[in-house]
Coordinates of C-alpha atoms in Angstrom, one line a residue:
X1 CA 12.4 40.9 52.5
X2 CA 11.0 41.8 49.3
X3 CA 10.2 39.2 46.7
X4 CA 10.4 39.2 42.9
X5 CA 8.2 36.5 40.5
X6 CA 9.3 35.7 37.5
X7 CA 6.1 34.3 35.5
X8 CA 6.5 32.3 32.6
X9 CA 10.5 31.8 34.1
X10 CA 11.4 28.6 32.2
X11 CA 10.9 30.0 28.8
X12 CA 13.4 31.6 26.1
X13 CA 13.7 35.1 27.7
X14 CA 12.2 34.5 31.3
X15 CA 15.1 32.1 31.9
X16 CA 17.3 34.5 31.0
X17 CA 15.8 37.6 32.8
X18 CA 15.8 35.2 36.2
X19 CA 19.7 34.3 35.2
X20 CA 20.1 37.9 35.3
X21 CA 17.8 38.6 38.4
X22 CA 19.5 35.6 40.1
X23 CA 22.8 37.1 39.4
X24 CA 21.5 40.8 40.8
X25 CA 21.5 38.7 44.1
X26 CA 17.3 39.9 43.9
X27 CA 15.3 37.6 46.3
X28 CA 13.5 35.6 43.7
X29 CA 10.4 33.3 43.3
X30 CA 9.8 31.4 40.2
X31 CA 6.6 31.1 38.7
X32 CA 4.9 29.7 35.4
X33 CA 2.3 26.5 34.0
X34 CA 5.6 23.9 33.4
X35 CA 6.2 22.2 36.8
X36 CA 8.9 20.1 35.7
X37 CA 11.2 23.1 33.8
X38 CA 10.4 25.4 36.1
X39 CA 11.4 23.0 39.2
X40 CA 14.7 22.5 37.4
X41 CA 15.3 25.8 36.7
X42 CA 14.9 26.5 40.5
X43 CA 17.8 23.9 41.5
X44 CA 19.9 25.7 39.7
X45 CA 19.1 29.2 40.8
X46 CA 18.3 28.1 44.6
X47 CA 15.2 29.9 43.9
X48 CA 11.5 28.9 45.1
X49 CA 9.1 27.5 42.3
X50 CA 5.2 28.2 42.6
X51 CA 3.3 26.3 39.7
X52 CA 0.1 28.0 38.8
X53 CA -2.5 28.8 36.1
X54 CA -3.8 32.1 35.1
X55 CA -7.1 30.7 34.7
X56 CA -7.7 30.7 38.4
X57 CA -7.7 34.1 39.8
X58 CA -7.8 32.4 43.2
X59 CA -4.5 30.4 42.9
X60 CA -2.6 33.8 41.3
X61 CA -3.5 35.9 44.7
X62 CA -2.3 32.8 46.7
X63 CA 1.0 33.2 45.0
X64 CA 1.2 36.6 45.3
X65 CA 1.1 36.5 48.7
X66 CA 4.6 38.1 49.9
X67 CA 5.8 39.0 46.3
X68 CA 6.2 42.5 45.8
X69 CA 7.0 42.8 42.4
X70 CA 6.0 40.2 39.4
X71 CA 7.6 40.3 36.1
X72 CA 5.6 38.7 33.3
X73 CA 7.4 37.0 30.4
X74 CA 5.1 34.5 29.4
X75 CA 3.5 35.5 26.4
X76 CA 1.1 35.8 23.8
X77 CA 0.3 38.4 26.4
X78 CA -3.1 38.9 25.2
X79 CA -3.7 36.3 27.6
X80 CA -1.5 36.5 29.8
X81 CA -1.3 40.4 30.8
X82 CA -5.1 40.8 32.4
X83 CA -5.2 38.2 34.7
X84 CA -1.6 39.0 36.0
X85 CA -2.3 42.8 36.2
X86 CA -5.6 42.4 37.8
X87 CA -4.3 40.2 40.5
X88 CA -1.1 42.4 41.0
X89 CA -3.6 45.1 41.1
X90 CA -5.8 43.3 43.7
X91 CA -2.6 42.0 45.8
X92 CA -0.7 45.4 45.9
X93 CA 1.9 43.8 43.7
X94 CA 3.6 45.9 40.9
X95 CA 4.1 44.4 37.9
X96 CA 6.4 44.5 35.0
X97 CA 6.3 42.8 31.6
X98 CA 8.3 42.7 28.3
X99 CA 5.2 42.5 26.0
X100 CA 5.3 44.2 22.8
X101 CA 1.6 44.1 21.9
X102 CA 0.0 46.8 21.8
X103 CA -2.9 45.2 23.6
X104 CA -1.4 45.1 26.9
X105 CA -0.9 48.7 26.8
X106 CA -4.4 49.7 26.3
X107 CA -5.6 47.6 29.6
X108 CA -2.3 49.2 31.4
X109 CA -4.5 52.5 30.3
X110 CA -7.6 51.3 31.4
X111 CA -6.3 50.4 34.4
X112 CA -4.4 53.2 35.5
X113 CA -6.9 54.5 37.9
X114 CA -7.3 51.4 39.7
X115 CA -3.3 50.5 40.2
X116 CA -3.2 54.3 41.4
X117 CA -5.7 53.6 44.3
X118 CA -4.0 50.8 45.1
X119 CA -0.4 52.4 45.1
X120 CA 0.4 49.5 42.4
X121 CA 2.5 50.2 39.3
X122 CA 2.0 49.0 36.2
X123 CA 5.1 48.8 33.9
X124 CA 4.6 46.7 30.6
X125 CA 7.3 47.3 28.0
X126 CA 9.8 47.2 31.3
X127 CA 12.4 45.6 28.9
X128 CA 13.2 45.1 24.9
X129 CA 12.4 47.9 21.9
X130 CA 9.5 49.8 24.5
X131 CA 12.6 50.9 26.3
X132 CA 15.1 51.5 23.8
X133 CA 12.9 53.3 21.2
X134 CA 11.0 55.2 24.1
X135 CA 14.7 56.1 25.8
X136 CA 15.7 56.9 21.8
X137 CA 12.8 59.4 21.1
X138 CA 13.2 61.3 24.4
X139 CA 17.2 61.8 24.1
X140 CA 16.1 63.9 19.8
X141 CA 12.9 65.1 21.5
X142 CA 15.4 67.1 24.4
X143 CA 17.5 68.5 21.3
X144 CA 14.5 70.8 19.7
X145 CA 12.0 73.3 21.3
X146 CA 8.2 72.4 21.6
X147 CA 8.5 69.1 20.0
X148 CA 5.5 68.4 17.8
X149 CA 6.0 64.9 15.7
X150 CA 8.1 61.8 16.3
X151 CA 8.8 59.3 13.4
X152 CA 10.9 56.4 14.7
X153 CA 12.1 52.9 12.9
X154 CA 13.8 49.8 14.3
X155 CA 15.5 47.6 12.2
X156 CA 14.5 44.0 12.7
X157 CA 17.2 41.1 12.3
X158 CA 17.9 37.8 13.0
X159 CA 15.2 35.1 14.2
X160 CA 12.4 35.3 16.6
X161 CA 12.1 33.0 19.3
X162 CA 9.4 30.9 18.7
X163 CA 7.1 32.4 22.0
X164 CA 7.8 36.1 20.2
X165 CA 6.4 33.9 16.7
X166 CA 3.4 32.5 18.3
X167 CA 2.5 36.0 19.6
X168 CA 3.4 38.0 16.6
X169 CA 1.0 35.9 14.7
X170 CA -2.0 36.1 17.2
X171 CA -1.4 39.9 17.5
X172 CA -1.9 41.4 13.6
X173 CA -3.3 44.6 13.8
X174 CA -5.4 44.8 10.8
X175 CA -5.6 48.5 11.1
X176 CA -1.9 50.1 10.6
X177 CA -2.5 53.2 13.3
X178 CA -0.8 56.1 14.7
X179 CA -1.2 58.9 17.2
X180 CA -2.1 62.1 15.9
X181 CA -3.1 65.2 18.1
X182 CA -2.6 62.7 21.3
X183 CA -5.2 60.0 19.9
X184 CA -4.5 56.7 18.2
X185 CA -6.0 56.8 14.8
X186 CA -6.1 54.7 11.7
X187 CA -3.3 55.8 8.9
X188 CA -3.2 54.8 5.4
X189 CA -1.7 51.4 4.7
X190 CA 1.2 50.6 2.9
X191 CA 3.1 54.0 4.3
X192 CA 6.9 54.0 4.1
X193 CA 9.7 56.5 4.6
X194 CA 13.5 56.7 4.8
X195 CA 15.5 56.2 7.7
X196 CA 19.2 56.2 8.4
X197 CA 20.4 53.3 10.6
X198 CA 24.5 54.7 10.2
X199 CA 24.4 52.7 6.6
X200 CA 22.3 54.7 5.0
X201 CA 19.0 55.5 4.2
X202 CA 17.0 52.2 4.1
X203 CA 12.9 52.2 3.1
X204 CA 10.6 51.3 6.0
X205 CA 7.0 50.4 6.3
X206 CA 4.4 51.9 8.8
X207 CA 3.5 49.2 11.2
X208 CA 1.6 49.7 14.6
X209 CA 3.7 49.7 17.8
X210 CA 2.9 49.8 21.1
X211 CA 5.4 53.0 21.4
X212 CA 2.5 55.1 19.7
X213 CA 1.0 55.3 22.9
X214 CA 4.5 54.3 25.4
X215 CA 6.4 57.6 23.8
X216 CA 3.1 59.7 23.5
X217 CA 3.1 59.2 27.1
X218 CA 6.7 59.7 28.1
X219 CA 7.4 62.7 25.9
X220 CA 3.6 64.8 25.4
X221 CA 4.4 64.9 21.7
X222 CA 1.1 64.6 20.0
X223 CA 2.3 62.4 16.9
X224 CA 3.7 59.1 16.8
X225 CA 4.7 57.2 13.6
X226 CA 6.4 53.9 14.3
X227 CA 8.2 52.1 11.3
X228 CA 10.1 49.0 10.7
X229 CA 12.7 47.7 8.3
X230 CA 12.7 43.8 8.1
X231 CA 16.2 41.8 6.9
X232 CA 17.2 38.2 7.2
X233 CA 14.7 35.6 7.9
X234 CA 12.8 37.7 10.9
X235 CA 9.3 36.4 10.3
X236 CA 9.1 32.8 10.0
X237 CA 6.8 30.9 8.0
X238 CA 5.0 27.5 8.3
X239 CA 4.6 25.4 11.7
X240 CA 5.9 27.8 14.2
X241 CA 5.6 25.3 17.0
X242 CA 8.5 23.3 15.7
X243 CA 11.0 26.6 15.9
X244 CA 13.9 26.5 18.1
X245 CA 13.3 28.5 21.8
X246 CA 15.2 31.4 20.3
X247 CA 18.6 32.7 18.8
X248 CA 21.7 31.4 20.2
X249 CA 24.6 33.9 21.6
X250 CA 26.2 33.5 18.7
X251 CA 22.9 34.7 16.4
X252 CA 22.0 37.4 19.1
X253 CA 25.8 38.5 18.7
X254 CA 25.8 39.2 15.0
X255 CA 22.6 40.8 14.6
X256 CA 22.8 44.2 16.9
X257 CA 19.7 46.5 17.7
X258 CA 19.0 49.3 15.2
X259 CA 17.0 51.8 15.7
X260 CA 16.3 55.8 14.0
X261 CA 13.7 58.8 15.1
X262 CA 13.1 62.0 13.7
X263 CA 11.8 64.8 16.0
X264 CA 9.8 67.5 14.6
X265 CA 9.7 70.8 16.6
X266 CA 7.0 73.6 15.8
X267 CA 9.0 75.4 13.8
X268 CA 10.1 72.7 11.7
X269 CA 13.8 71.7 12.8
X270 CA 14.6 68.1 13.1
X271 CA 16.6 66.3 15.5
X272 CA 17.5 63.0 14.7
X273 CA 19.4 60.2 16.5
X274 CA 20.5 56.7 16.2
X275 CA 20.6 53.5 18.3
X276 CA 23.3 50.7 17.9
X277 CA 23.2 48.2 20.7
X278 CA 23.3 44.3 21.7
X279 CA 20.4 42.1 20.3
X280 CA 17.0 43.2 21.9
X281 CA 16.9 39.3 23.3
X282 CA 19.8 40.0 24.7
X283 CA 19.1 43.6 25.9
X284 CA 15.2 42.5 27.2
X285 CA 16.3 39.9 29.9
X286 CA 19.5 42.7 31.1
X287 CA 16.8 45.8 31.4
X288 CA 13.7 43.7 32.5
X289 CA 16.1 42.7 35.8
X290 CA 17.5 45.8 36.0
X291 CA 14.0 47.2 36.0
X292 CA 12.5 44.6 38.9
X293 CA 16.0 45.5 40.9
X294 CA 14.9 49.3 40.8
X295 CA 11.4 48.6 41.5
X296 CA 12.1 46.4 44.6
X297 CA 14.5 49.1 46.0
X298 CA 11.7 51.9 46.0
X299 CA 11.5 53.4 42.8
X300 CA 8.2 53.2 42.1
X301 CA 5.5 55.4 40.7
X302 CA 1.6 54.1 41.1
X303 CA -0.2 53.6 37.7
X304 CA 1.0 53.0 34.4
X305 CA 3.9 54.2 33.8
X306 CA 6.5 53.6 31.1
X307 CA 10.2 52.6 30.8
X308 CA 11.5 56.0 29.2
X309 CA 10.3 58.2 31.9
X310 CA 9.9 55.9 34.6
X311 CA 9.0 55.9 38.3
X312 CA 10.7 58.2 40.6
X313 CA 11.7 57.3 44.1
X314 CA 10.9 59.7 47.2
X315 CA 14.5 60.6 46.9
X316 CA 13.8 62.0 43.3
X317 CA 16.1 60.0 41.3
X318 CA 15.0 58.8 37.6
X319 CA 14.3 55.0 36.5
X320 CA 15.8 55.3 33.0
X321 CA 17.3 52.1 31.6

């Protein structure tokens, strides 16, 4: 029977994402650093609990051993994506992730070769804004002919959790980039632009995303600006340790997902759409599971692949979330 980790399982979303694997009725295996949460988290799902640290590359293959897919949601993911890709790699373990650094997309390039030989896929992004904004861009991008430039904004709300804090604040791009004619390049800081969220047109300032290079690669379009419009209190300040695990159902409830894009085509027509949908902690655990489900039933692709145009079974039917 085909297994599913959870890494990092006790924590804000991974708890939640194992909830909704658990429910799924997916055959699961718990993993992560914190024996004590994680064993109690396992009594409650019925679900078997492997302790481990990334550090040693050894005790990762030894709990690999009859997992066939692994879904990482322990960040900061700069250190947590390499060992847990190379292993899956080694193992012949796909692997999933929710990260939004753009850092763990890079080694899922660099890797690419090596998960193909090994008939492994690597899907970062499997859950959160890398699906909705990459599912977002390719439903304007199918409305024009010979798409040429994608502009797309989310609108952040609400509170972080304090794992997505810790990482936001380890991962600041100093550079604010872009792709442009298929390669990531530097852009001007301090950028911003206009986009309509169903309120009204709202300023937003160029950030870098990791969908420069996850909608690049689902769509062909050779330019990617990513965007974001900030409300509430969404970037802490001061000690982020002492910050709550993460929005409460009620928080997550009244502050939706809001996202824009603008395609460009060739001849200069825009297509434009809008996304309104549950709070992306609440959306990330619900597609990451989703995700796993579809990868343990077959529908797989090797290499890095990305959550907009995802793996394809042998029977030919799309992974879109």
């Amino acid at each position: 029977m085909q297994k599913l980790m959870i890494y990092g399982a006790s924590g804000y979303t991974g708890r939640m994402a194992a909830e909704q694997a658990h429910a799924a009725g997916l055959p699961l295996v718990l993993g992560g650093r914190s024996h004590a949460s994680l064993v109690q988290l396992g009594e409650e799902l019925g679900a078997d609990c492997r302790v481990f640290e990334l550090s040693d590359s050894d005790a990762i293959e030894n709990a690999l051993v009859d997992v066939s897919a692994v879904l990482n949601c322990a960040g900061p993911y700069m250190d947590t994506a390499e060992p847990l890709m190379r292993a899956a790699i080694r193992s012949g373990v796909h692997y999933l992730d929710i990260a939004a650094e753009l850092d763990s997309y890079r080694l899922a390039e660099e890797l690419d070769e090596d998960a193909k030989a090994a008939g492994v896929m690597l899907l970062p992004g499997s859950g959160g804004s890398v699906a909705m904004l990459g599912c977002l861009a390719g439903h304007a991008a199918a409305r024009v002919e010979n798409p040429r430039k994608v502009a797309i904004a989310l609108h952040v709300a609400g509170s972080m959790s304090r794992g997505s804090a810790i990482s936001a604040s380890r991962n600041v791009v100093i550079e604010t980039l872009t792709l442009h004619d298929g390669r990531v390049t530097p852009r001007p800081a301090g950028e911003t632009a206009l986009f309509d969220f169903g309120r009204g047109e709202v300023s937003c300032f160029a950030v870098t995303l990791p969908d420069i290079i996850t909608i690049g690669r689902s769509t062909g379009i050779p330019d990617v600006e990513t965007y974001v419009h900030v409300s509430g209190n969404a970037f802490p300040e001061g000690d982020l340790a002492t910050l709550p695990d993460g929005p409460d159902a009620a928080e997550r409830k009244a502050n939706r997902y809001h996202a824009a894009v603008a395609v460009t085509a060739a001849d200069g027509t825009v297509a434009r759409s809008v996304l309104d949908t549950v709070n992306g902690y609440s959306f990330t655990p619900m597609a990451a599971a989703e995700a796993a489900r579809r990868v343990l039933a077959g529908e797989v692709r090797a290499g890095f692949q990305t959550p907009a145009v995802s793996p394809v079974s042998t029977t030919g039917t799309d992974l879109r979330l």
